[in-house]
Short mmCIF file of C-alpha atoms and ligand atoms in Angstrom, two decimals:
data_model
loop_
_atom_site.label_atom_id
_atom_site.label_comp_id
_atom_site.label_asym_id
_atom_site.label_seq_id
_atom_site.Cartn_x
_atom_site.Cartn_y
_atom_site.Cartn_z
CA MET F 1 289.71 120.82 91.01
CA LYS F 2 290.71 124.44 91.42
CA HIS F 3 292.73 126.25 88.79
CA ARG F 4 294.53 129.56 89.16
CA GLY F 5 294.85 132.13 86.40
CA LYS F 6 295.90 135.72 85.83
CA GLY F 7 294.40 138.30 83.52
CA ILE F 8 294.97 141.89 82.57
CA GLY F 9 292.60 144.71 81.67
CA CYS F 10 293.53 148.16 80.38
CA MET F 11 291.39 151.22 79.89
CA TRP F 12 291.24 154.90 79.13
CA TYR F 13 288.50 157.18 80.35
CA PRO F 14 287.51 160.72 79.38
CA ILE F 15 287.46 163.60 81.89
CA GLY F 16 285.66 166.92 81.31
CA PHE F 17 283.17 166.47 78.46
CA THR F 18 283.04 169.34 75.99
CA VAL F 19 280.23 168.54 73.55
CA ALA F 20 277.70 170.36 75.76
CA ALA F 21 278.15 173.16 78.28
CA ASN F 22 279.84 171.66 81.35
CA PRO F 23 280.55 174.59 83.67
CA SER F 24 281.35 174.88 87.34
CA ALA F 25 281.45 178.20 89.17
CA ALA F 26 283.01 178.99 92.53
CA THR F 27 283.55 181.85 94.95
CA VAL F 28 286.44 182.11 97.40
CA LYS F 29 286.74 184.82 100.04
CA VAL F 30 289.63 185.33 102.41
CA ASN F 31 288.64 186.30 105.95
CA GLU F 32 290.36 188.67 108.41
CA ASP F 33 291.43 185.75 110.61
CA GLY F 34 293.37 184.17 107.75
CA THR F 35 290.75 181.54 106.99
CA ALA F 36 288.90 181.30 103.69
CA THR F 37 285.33 180.46 102.73
CA LEU F 38 284.67 178.47 99.57
CA LEU F 39 281.26 178.37 97.91
CA THR F 40 280.71 175.51 95.49
CA GLY F 41 277.56 174.01 94.02
CA THR F 42 278.89 170.48 93.94
CA VAL F 43 277.75 167.67 96.22
CA GLU F 44 279.76 165.42 98.53
CA THR F 45 278.61 161.79 98.37
CA GLY F 46 281.41 160.32 100.44
CA GLN F 47 284.09 160.27 97.75
CA GLY F 48 285.87 163.14 99.53
CA SER F 49 285.47 165.80 96.86
CA LEU F 50 284.90 168.64 99.33
CA THR F 51 288.18 167.74 101.03
CA VAL F 52 289.99 167.80 97.70
CA LEU F 53 288.32 171.07 96.66
CA GLY F 54 289.27 172.62 100.01
CA GLN F 55 292.84 171.44 99.45
CA ILE F 56 292.90 173.14 96.03
CA ALA F 57 291.71 176.47 97.51
CA ALA F 58 294.17 176.16 100.39
CA GLU F 59 297.11 175.39 98.12
CA GLU F 60 296.38 178.41 95.93
CA LEU F 61 296.05 180.72 98.96
CA GLY F 62 299.04 179.32 100.84
CA ILE F 63 296.94 178.36 103.84
CA SER F 64 296.08 175.03 105.44
CA THR F 65 293.17 172.83 104.36
CA GLU F 66 291.60 173.10 107.81
CA ASP F 67 291.54 176.90 107.32
CA VAL F 68 289.06 176.52 104.44
CA HIS F 69 285.38 176.44 105.28
CA VAL F 70 283.54 174.76 102.41
CA VAL F 71 279.89 175.67 101.80
CA SER F 72 278.38 173.32 99.24
CA ALA F 73 275.25 172.30 97.39
CA ASP F 74 272.83 174.97 98.58
CA THR F 75 270.98 176.43 95.61
CA ASP F 76 270.10 179.50 97.71
CA ALA F 77 273.73 180.33 98.33
CA THR F 78 276.21 178.45 96.17
CA PRO F 79 277.15 179.05 92.54
CA MET F 80 276.08 176.75 89.73
CA ASP F 81 277.84 173.42 89.20
CA THR F 82 277.01 170.88 86.50
CA GLY F 83 277.10 168.16 89.14
CA ALA F 84 278.89 165.34 90.90
CA ILE F 85 278.84 163.30 87.70
CA ALA F 86 281.16 162.06 84.96
CA SER F 87 284.27 162.06 87.18
CA ARG F 88 284.43 165.81 86.57
CA THR F 89 284.51 167.38 90.04
CA THR F 90 288.23 167.50 90.81
CA TYR F 91 288.96 168.61 87.25
CA VAL F 92 286.18 171.03 86.30
CA THR F 93 285.07 172.31 89.73
CA GLY F 94 288.69 172.22 90.90
CA ASN F 95 289.75 174.45 88.02
CA ALA F 96 286.97 176.96 88.84
CA ILE F 97 288.05 177.00 92.48
CA GLN F 98 291.71 177.46 91.66
CA LEU F 99 290.82 180.42 89.39
CA ALA F 100 288.54 181.96 92.04
CA ALA F 101 291.19 181.53 94.75
CA GLU F 102 293.81 183.06 92.44
CA ARG F 103 291.62 186.17 92.00
CA ALA F 104 291.25 186.55 95.77
CA LYS F 105 294.99 186.00 96.15
CA ASN F 106 295.80 188.68 93.56
CA ILE F 107 293.83 191.20 95.66
CA LEU F 108 295.94 190.17 98.66
CA PHE F 109 299.09 190.71 96.58
CA GLU F 110 297.93 194.19 95.44
CA VAL F 111 297.27 195.16 99.06
CA ALA F 112 300.43 193.59 100.52
CA ALA F 113 302.83 194.96 97.89
CA PRO F 114 303.00 198.57 99.23
CA MET F 115 303.04 197.27 102.81
CA LEU F 116 306.16 195.21 101.99
CA GLY F 117 307.67 197.74 99.55
CA VAL F 118 307.69 195.42 96.51
CA ARG F 119 305.65 194.85 93.33
CA PRO F 120 302.66 192.42 93.49
CA ASP F 121 304.39 190.03 91.08
CA GLN F 122 307.24 189.62 93.56
CA LEU F 123 304.92 188.05 96.12
CA GLU F 124 303.85 184.51 96.89
CA ALA F 125 301.33 182.97 99.30
CA ARG F 126 302.86 180.31 101.56
CA ASP F 127 302.68 179.04 105.14
CA ARG F 128 299.68 181.29 105.90
CA LYS F 129 301.72 184.34 104.85
CA ILE F 130 302.05 186.70 101.93
CA GLN F 131 305.79 186.86 101.46
CA VAL F 132 308.42 188.19 99.08
CA LYS F 133 309.67 185.43 96.79
CA GLY F 134 313.12 184.41 97.92
CA TYR F 135 312.88 186.56 101.10
CA PRO F 136 310.47 184.67 103.37
CA GLN F 137 311.51 186.86 106.34
CA SER F 138 309.76 189.75 104.55
CA ALA F 139 306.18 188.59 105.09
CA LEU F 140 302.75 189.43 106.47
CA PRO F 141 300.13 187.00 107.86
CA VAL F 142 297.34 186.31 105.36
CA GLY F 143 294.74 187.45 107.93
CA GLU F 144 296.45 190.79 108.44
CA VAL F 145 296.56 191.42 104.69
CA ALA F 146 292.91 190.34 104.33
CA ASN F 147 291.95 192.70 107.14
CA HIS F 148 293.84 195.57 105.52
CA ALA F 149 292.29 194.70 102.15
CA GLN F 150 288.79 195.29 103.49
CA ASN F 151 289.33 197.94 106.17
CA GLY F 152 292.26 199.89 104.70
CA ALA F 153 292.42 199.51 100.94
CA GLY F 154 288.69 198.98 100.53
CA THR F 155 289.15 195.98 98.24
CA PRO F 156 287.94 192.86 100.09
CA ALA F 157 289.83 189.73 99.06
CA ILE F 158 287.19 187.80 97.17
CA GLY F 159 287.27 185.99 93.86
CA SER F 160 284.65 184.32 91.71
CA ALA F 161 285.32 182.30 88.59
CA SER F 162 283.86 179.65 86.38
CA TYR F 163 285.42 176.95 84.25
CA ASN F 164 283.94 175.24 81.23
CA PRO F 165 286.22 172.79 79.42
CA PRO F 166 287.13 174.34 76.05
CA THR F 167 284.70 173.15 73.42
CA VAL F 168 285.68 171.81 70.01
CA ALA F 169 282.60 171.14 67.89
CA MET F 170 282.20 167.65 66.49
CA ASP F 171 282.12 167.55 62.69
CA PRO F 172 278.60 166.34 61.81
CA GLU F 173 279.91 164.50 58.73
CA THR F 174 282.91 162.71 60.18
CA GLY F 175 282.17 162.68 63.91
CA GLN F 176 285.67 164.04 64.44
CA GLY F 177 286.38 166.59 67.15
CA LYS F 178 287.52 166.82 70.73
CA PRO F 179 284.71 165.46 72.88
CA PHE F 180 286.66 165.55 76.14
CA SER F 181 289.20 167.79 77.74
CA THR F 182 291.62 165.12 78.93
CA TYR F 183 291.91 161.37 79.56
CA VAL F 184 293.04 159.03 82.33
CA TYR F 185 294.53 155.56 81.93
CA ALA F 186 294.68 152.43 84.05
CA THR F 187 295.73 148.80 84.07
CA GLN F 188 294.38 146.19 86.44
CA ILE F 189 295.65 142.65 86.87
CA ALA F 190 293.46 140.01 88.49
CA GLU F 191 294.40 136.64 89.93
CA VAL F 192 291.53 134.18 90.27
CA GLU F 193 290.84 130.64 91.33
CA VAL F 194 288.20 128.74 89.35
CA ASP F 195 286.60 125.53 90.61
CA ASP F 196 285.98 123.36 87.52
CA GLU F 197 283.36 121.27 89.36
CA THR F 198 281.16 124.18 90.42
CA GLY F 199 282.17 127.02 88.12
CA GLU F 200 282.78 129.23 91.13
CA VAL F 201 285.27 132.04 90.60
CA GLN F 202 287.13 133.45 93.59
CA VAL F 203 289.09 136.63 92.95
CA ILE F 204 292.27 136.34 95.01
CA ARG F 205 294.08 139.54 94.27
CA ILE F 206 293.83 142.64 92.09
CA ALA F 207 296.68 144.99 91.38
CA ALA F 208 295.48 148.32 90.00
CA ALA F 209 297.70 151.01 88.48
CA HIS F 210 295.83 154.27 87.87
CA ASP F 211 296.81 157.57 86.33
CA CYS F 212 294.67 160.41 87.72
CA GLY F 213 297.03 163.28 87.02
CA THR F 214 298.32 164.69 90.30
CA ALA F 215 296.82 162.71 93.21
CA ILE F 216 295.73 165.67 95.35
CA ASN F 217 294.71 163.32 98.17
CA PRO F 218 296.30 159.87 97.66
CA MET F 219 294.33 158.27 100.52
CA LEU F 220 291.05 159.26 98.88
CA VAL F 221 292.29 158.13 95.45
CA GLU F 222 293.02 154.71 96.95
CA GLY F 223 289.52 154.61 98.43
CA GLN F 224 288.01 155.41 95.04
CA VAL F 225 290.05 152.67 93.34
CA GLN F 226 289.18 150.06 95.99
CA GLY F 227 285.48 150.96 95.82
CA GLY F 228 285.48 150.92 92.01
CA ILE F 229 287.07 147.49 92.04
CA SER F 230 284.27 146.19 94.29
CA MET F 231 281.78 147.43 91.70
CA GLY F 232 283.89 145.79 88.98
CA VAL F 233 283.93 142.47 90.85
CA GLY F 234 280.15 142.67 91.14
CA MET F 235 279.83 143.50 87.45
CA ALA F 236 282.12 140.63 86.48
CA LEU F 237 280.67 137.84 88.60
CA GLU F 238 277.48 138.68 90.49
CA GLU F 239 275.35 141.68 89.72
CA GLU F 240 272.48 141.43 87.29
CA MET F 241 269.01 142.95 87.15
CA LEU F 242 266.52 140.34 85.96
CA PHE F 243 263.15 141.25 84.41
CA ASP F 244 260.02 139.29 83.64
CA ASP F 245 258.25 139.64 80.29
CA GLN F 246 256.21 142.54 81.67
CA GLY F 247 259.41 144.46 82.35
CA ARG F 248 259.15 144.06 86.12
CA GLN F 249 262.37 143.42 87.98
CA ILE F 250 262.23 139.96 89.53
CA ASN F 251 265.22 140.42 91.85
CA PRO F 252 264.53 143.83 93.40
CA ASN F 253 266.27 143.17 96.71
CA LEU F 254 269.65 142.18 98.08
CA THR F 255 268.64 138.56 98.68
CA ASN F 256 268.75 137.84 94.97
CA TYR F 257 270.50 140.88 93.51
CA ILE F 258 273.90 139.73 94.66
CA MET F 259 276.72 142.20 95.30
CA PRO F 260 280.20 141.66 96.75
CA THR F 261 280.54 141.16 100.50
CA SER F 262 283.79 141.37 102.43
CA LEU F 263 284.27 137.64 101.68
CA ASP F 264 284.03 138.18 97.90
CA MET F 265 286.57 140.98 97.76
CA PRO F 266 290.17 140.21 96.89
CA HIS F 267 293.31 141.67 98.36
CA ILE F 268 293.83 144.94 96.46
CA ASP F 269 297.11 146.69 95.71
CA VAL F 270 296.72 150.25 94.44
CA ASP F 271 299.51 151.90 92.49
CA ILE F 272 298.93 155.59 91.81
CA VAL F 273 300.85 156.61 88.68
CA GLU F 274 301.49 160.32 89.20
CA ASN F 275 301.34 162.35 86.02
CA PHE F 276 300.98 166.15 85.81
CA ASP F 277 298.23 167.33 83.47
CA PRO F 278 298.81 170.99 82.55
CA THR F 279 295.07 171.63 82.05
CA GLY F 280 294.00 170.41 85.52
CA PRO F 281 294.12 172.09 88.94
CA PHE F 282 297.70 171.50 90.16
CA GLY F 283 297.92 168.84 87.44
CA ALA F 284 294.95 166.76 88.60
CA LYS F 285 292.45 164.95 86.36
CA GLY F 286 289.93 162.54 87.91
CA VAL F 287 289.54 159.04 89.30
CA GLY F 288 285.94 158.08 90.18
CA GLU F 289 284.26 156.04 87.47
CA PRO F 290 287.47 154.90 85.69
CA THR F 291 288.25 152.65 88.65
CA ALA F 292 285.49 150.17 87.75
CA VAL F 293 286.23 149.94 84.04
CA ALA F 294 289.16 147.53 83.77
CA THR F 295 288.15 145.11 86.54
CA SER F 296 285.72 142.81 84.76
CA ALA F 297 288.01 142.49 81.72
CA ALA F 298 290.94 141.55 83.96
CA ILE F 299 288.84 138.99 85.88
CA LEU F 300 287.36 137.37 82.76
CA ASN F 301 290.79 137.17 81.14
CA ALA F 302 292.04 135.49 84.33
CA VAL F 303 289.17 132.98 84.13
CA TYR F 304 290.26 132.18 80.57
CA ASP F 305 293.85 131.76 81.74
CA ALA F 306 292.67 129.39 84.49
CA VAL F 307 290.25 127.12 82.65
CA GLY F 308 290.38 128.17 79.00
CA VAL F 309 286.80 129.36 78.64
CA ARG F 310 285.30 132.67 77.60
CA VAL F 311 282.05 133.91 79.11
CA PRO F 312 280.93 136.62 76.72
CA ASN F 313 278.02 138.04 78.71
CA LEU F 314 278.32 139.38 82.24
CA PRO F 315 278.00 138.57 85.01
CA ALA F 316 280.01 135.35 84.71
CA THR F 317 278.02 133.52 87.36
CA SER F 318 279.05 130.03 88.49
CA GLU F 319 276.30 128.57 86.29
CA LYS F 320 277.64 130.26 83.17
CA VAL F 321 281.26 129.40 83.91
CA LEU F 322 280.37 125.77 84.61
CA ALA F 323 278.31 125.55 81.42
CA ALA F 324 281.26 126.91 79.44
CA ILE F 325 283.64 124.41 81.08
CA LYS F 326 281.24 121.53 80.26
CA ALA F 327 280.84 122.71 76.67
CA LYS F 328 284.59 122.81 76.30
CA ARG F 329 284.96 119.32 77.80
CA ASN F 330 282.34 117.93 75.44
CA ALA F 331 284.04 119.51 72.46
CA ASP F 332 287.46 118.27 73.53
CA PRO F 333 286.96 115.34 75.94
CA LYS F 334 290.67 114.55 76.35
CA ARG F 335 291.52 118.01 77.72
CA VAL F 336 289.85 118.51 81.07
CA SER F 337 291.03 122.07 81.39
CA ALA F 338 293.68 124.44 80.19
CA SER F 339 296.25 123.51 82.79
CA MET S 1 250.04 148.35 122.17
CA THR S 2 252.83 146.55 124.03
CA ASP S 3 255.05 148.11 126.65
CA VAL S 4 258.71 147.32 126.14
CA SER S 5 261.64 148.23 128.33
CA MET S 6 265.31 147.61 127.72
CA THR S 7 268.73 149.03 128.51
CA VAL S 8 270.01 151.10 125.59
CA ASN S 9 273.61 152.30 125.78
CA GLY S 10 273.50 151.96 129.55
CA GLU S 11 270.18 153.76 130.08
CA GLU S 12 266.77 152.28 130.93
CA ARG S 13 264.34 153.05 128.10
CA THR S 14 260.68 152.19 127.71
CA ALA S 15 258.18 152.59 124.91
CA SER S 16 254.60 151.64 124.15
CA VAL S 17 254.38 150.32 120.58
CA PRO S 18 252.24 148.06 118.39
CA PRO S 19 253.38 144.45 118.87
CA GLU S 20 254.72 144.10 115.31
CA THR S 21 257.20 146.97 115.83
CA THR S 22 260.83 146.00 115.22
CA LEU S 23 263.70 146.82 117.53
CA LEU S 24 265.12 149.05 114.78
CA THR S 25 261.93 151.09 114.58
CA VAL S 26 261.82 151.56 118.36
CA LEU S 27 265.45 152.65 118.43
CA ARG S 28 265.02 155.11 115.59
CA GLU S 29 261.50 156.41 116.07
CA ASN S 30 260.85 156.12 119.80
CA PHE S 31 264.32 156.62 121.21
CA PHE S 32 265.53 158.88 118.35
CA LEU S 33 268.75 156.89 117.99
CA THR S 34 269.03 157.25 114.23
CA GLY S 35 272.61 155.98 113.96
CA SER S 36 271.41 152.47 113.16
CA LYS S 37 270.20 152.62 109.58
CA LEU S 38 267.24 151.12 107.78
CA GLY S 39 268.72 149.71 104.58
CA CYS S 40 266.53 146.81 103.50
CA ASP S 41 264.29 145.90 106.50
CA VAL S 42 264.64 142.18 105.66
CA GLY S 43 268.02 141.20 107.08
CA ASP S 44 270.14 141.46 103.93
CA CYS S 45 272.32 144.53 104.39
CA GLY S 46 273.45 144.79 108.02
CA ALA S 47 273.03 148.58 108.18
CA CYS S 48 270.83 148.10 111.26
CA THR S 49 273.31 145.97 113.23
CA VAL S 50 273.23 146.52 117.01
CA LEU S 51 274.54 144.51 119.94
CA VAL S 52 271.95 142.59 121.95
CA ASP S 53 273.56 141.21 125.12
CA GLY S 54 276.88 141.58 123.30
CA ILE S 55 275.86 139.68 120.16
CA PRO S 56 275.50 141.49 116.80
CA VAL S 57 271.90 141.32 115.60
CA ASN S 58 270.01 142.76 112.62
CA ALA S 59 267.67 145.07 114.53
CA CYS S 60 265.22 145.02 111.60
CA LEU S 61 264.66 141.29 112.15
CA MET S 62 264.05 141.46 115.90
CA LEU S 63 260.75 142.53 117.39
CA ALA S 64 260.95 145.19 120.04
CA GLY S 65 259.17 142.80 122.39
CA GLN S 66 261.99 140.27 121.98
CA ALA S 67 264.41 142.90 123.28
CA GLU S 68 262.47 143.15 126.56
CA GLY S 69 264.90 143.35 129.48
CA ARG S 70 267.98 143.02 127.29
CA ASP S 71 271.09 145.13 126.99
CA ILE S 72 271.30 146.98 123.66
CA VAL S 73 274.35 148.85 122.34
CA THR S 74 274.05 151.06 119.25
CA ILE S 75 276.67 153.17 117.49
CA GLU S 76 275.65 156.10 119.72
CA GLY S 77 276.89 154.11 122.72
CA LEU S 78 280.52 153.88 121.58
CA ALA S 79 281.97 157.36 122.05
CA ASN S 80 282.26 158.87 125.51
CA GLN S 81 283.43 162.23 126.82
CA ASP S 82 287.06 161.14 126.46
CA GLY S 83 286.58 160.78 122.71
CA MET S 84 285.66 158.32 120.06
CA HIS S 85 285.95 154.56 120.42
CA PRO S 86 289.26 153.27 118.92
CA LEU S 87 287.28 151.71 116.05
CA GLN S 88 285.59 155.01 115.23
CA GLN S 89 288.95 156.81 115.44
CA ALA S 90 290.65 154.27 113.18
CA PHE S 91 287.81 154.45 110.64
CA GLU S 92 288.19 158.24 110.59
CA ASN S 93 291.99 158.18 110.35
CA LEU S 94 292.01 155.81 107.38
CA ALA S 95 288.93 157.24 105.59
CA SER S 96 287.45 153.75 105.82
CA LEU S 97 283.93 154.93 105.00
CA GLN S 98 282.69 156.96 102.05
CA CYS S 99 278.94 157.67 102.10
CA GLY S 100 278.92 156.21 105.61
CA PHE S 101 275.51 154.53 105.42
CA CYS S 102 276.91 151.09 106.24
CA GLY S 103 279.26 152.49 108.89
CA PRO S 104 277.25 152.17 112.13
CA GLY S 105 276.51 148.52 111.37
CA VAL S 106 280.07 147.75 110.27
CA ILE S 107 281.57 149.30 113.39
CA ILE S 108 279.14 147.43 115.67
CA SER S 109 280.02 144.12 113.95
CA ALA S 110 283.71 144.93 114.33
CA LYS S 111 283.24 145.76 118.01
CA ALA S 112 281.60 142.39 118.60
CA LEU S 113 284.52 140.69 116.84
CA LEU S 114 287.19 142.49 118.89
CA GLU S 115 285.43 141.69 122.14
CA GLU S 116 285.64 138.02 121.28
CA ASN S 117 288.98 138.05 119.48
CA PRO S 118 291.40 140.88 120.28
CA ASP S 119 293.88 139.79 117.60
CA PRO S 120 291.87 138.82 114.51
CA SER S 121 293.39 137.81 111.18
CA VAL S 122 292.27 139.46 107.94
CA ASP S 123 290.11 136.40 107.25
CA ASP S 124 288.51 136.67 110.71
CA ILE S 125 287.67 140.31 109.96
CA ARG S 126 286.26 139.49 106.51
CA ASP S 127 284.13 136.84 108.16
CA ALA S 128 282.85 139.19 110.87
CA LEU S 129 281.94 141.92 108.35
CA SER S 130 280.37 139.59 105.80
CA GLY S 131 276.84 140.50 106.89
CA ASN S 132 277.43 144.22 106.35
CA LEU S 133 277.10 145.25 102.72
CA CYS S 134 279.06 148.28 101.57
CA ARG S 135 278.48 149.77 98.12
CA CYS S 136 281.27 152.35 98.28
CA THR S 137 284.57 151.15 99.68
CA GLY S 138 285.46 147.59 98.69
CA TYR S 139 285.97 146.96 102.44
CA THR S 140 289.78 147.30 102.18
CA LYS S 141 290.21 150.34 104.40
CA MET S 142 287.66 148.99 106.89
CA ILE S 143 289.70 145.85 107.34
CA GLU S 144 292.84 147.94 107.87
CA ALA S 145 291.01 150.11 110.40
CA VAL S 146 289.79 147.10 112.39
CA GLN S 147 293.40 145.87 112.52
CA ASP S 148 294.59 149.31 113.68
CA ALA S 149 291.88 149.54 116.34
CA ALA S 150 292.72 146.03 117.54
CA ARG S 151 296.36 147.05 117.98
CA ILE S 152 295.35 150.21 119.90
CA MET S 153 293.00 148.22 122.12
CA ARG S 154 295.79 145.73 122.85
CA GLY S 155 297.96 148.66 123.91
CA GLU S 156 300.23 148.66 120.85
CA SER S 157 300.66 151.57 118.46
CA ALA S 158 298.39 151.57 115.43
CA ASP S 159 301.07 151.60 112.74
CA GLU S 160 303.07 148.59 113.92
CA ALA S 161 303.38 146.24 110.96
CA ALA S 162 300.53 143.77 110.69
S1 FES Z 1 268.00 147.01 107.50
FE1 FES Z 1 268.37 145.30 108.74
S2 FES Z 1 269.60 144.04 107.50
FE2 FES Z 1 269.08 145.68 106.17
S1 FES Z 2 280.53 153.68 102.86
FE1 FES Z 2 278.81 153.82 101.52
S2 FES Z 2 277.83 151.90 101.84
FE2 FES Z 2 279.65 151.69 102.96
#
């Protein structure tokens, strides 16, 4: 017989570690045609970070994302970055890029101010223009200002910056300190169906609410959450590296290291909880790894809700779930299951 | 060496290869069609999926000799000078892929599905993609993209409610 159950998992996750140096550096230059070139050492692995980093530079310069040419991950040409690790790219690299773009923008403001007859602090960058705040009709195209910056004023519009999350040393006696710059939070709810004759768990649906600060690109945030949940489903129910007594992996291929297919994945609802973090670029924090954290707890709590058994070591394979159901039956023969 | 000849994306191709050579190896190393990926080489991952006479096949499990005289379609055969195939366009619009390694196989499997069933349900799509492992995406946006492409190919607009 199949039993349905629901379970909830909550988590927090740290963004921007501070106990060791964790810098990113970036360079942004504004070109005479109004485009910009961004140099960053970080690596795109499909999560969309170069899109998000281009969006950050574009937003700061008041241009469009497609105007930003991103050059990445070339140790001959790009500045140092600690890496595409620890869910740090949007936050740490993004902060470096926003600072670098701001420096380039300030040069544009210095150059445009006399051209428009105002002070630099009266200017803003918007809609591919440098314009007077409150008087958008008094404006110059970004490209024209960039051209004048290099060929008239002699101050090319370029900015370089680095960002290293502020460090607070850990007290060696108490372990107290500030090991991370900021934190993200999430709750996931899983609905499962458990077959009490086979122990098989089918995840039917997962609802995931994630705080990532400002979602700079909501479509990519959704993709990260959905992908993280697939890793969480694997962690909860399927994925396990098995070793023999010599330490050799005995399931080193995808025939017997089982990971979720399209048939194993539930319907997923993603709820992005927007929340401005004042220390992040345009309020953003991060989203990558946190997405996989709450899933297995939610699924295993749902299994408990469905059939009243706890499987304390992951993955909760059918064999383990069935063994737990049988043990419970033997201990309490009158109650077949929780429901 | 064995001589093999087949139609690949509409063109006659021939190669002379050792008899144990797989179709995937011929496609990648003799015809330089590197879109189909080598993930596992034992039929587990689906990254090498191509169409053989319209049927999705793991090219790593088929010998090149078995493809003799057949009609092969790889991911490189989908776009034409008018643009990308509706599936490719929908995958791009929805950011359905992340690292992209599984993508050529997934899109070929989806193409085979839509040729057979122009109006598939979500369960039909899950079924059709079940031989294509993806480590990155959780499949959600792929399923949405296949639905969008199906609507476009039926002459509806992509964003009509499912
Ligand atoms: S490479 Fe053919 S199935 Fe993995
Ligand atoms: S997008 Fe990376 S494996 Fe599918």
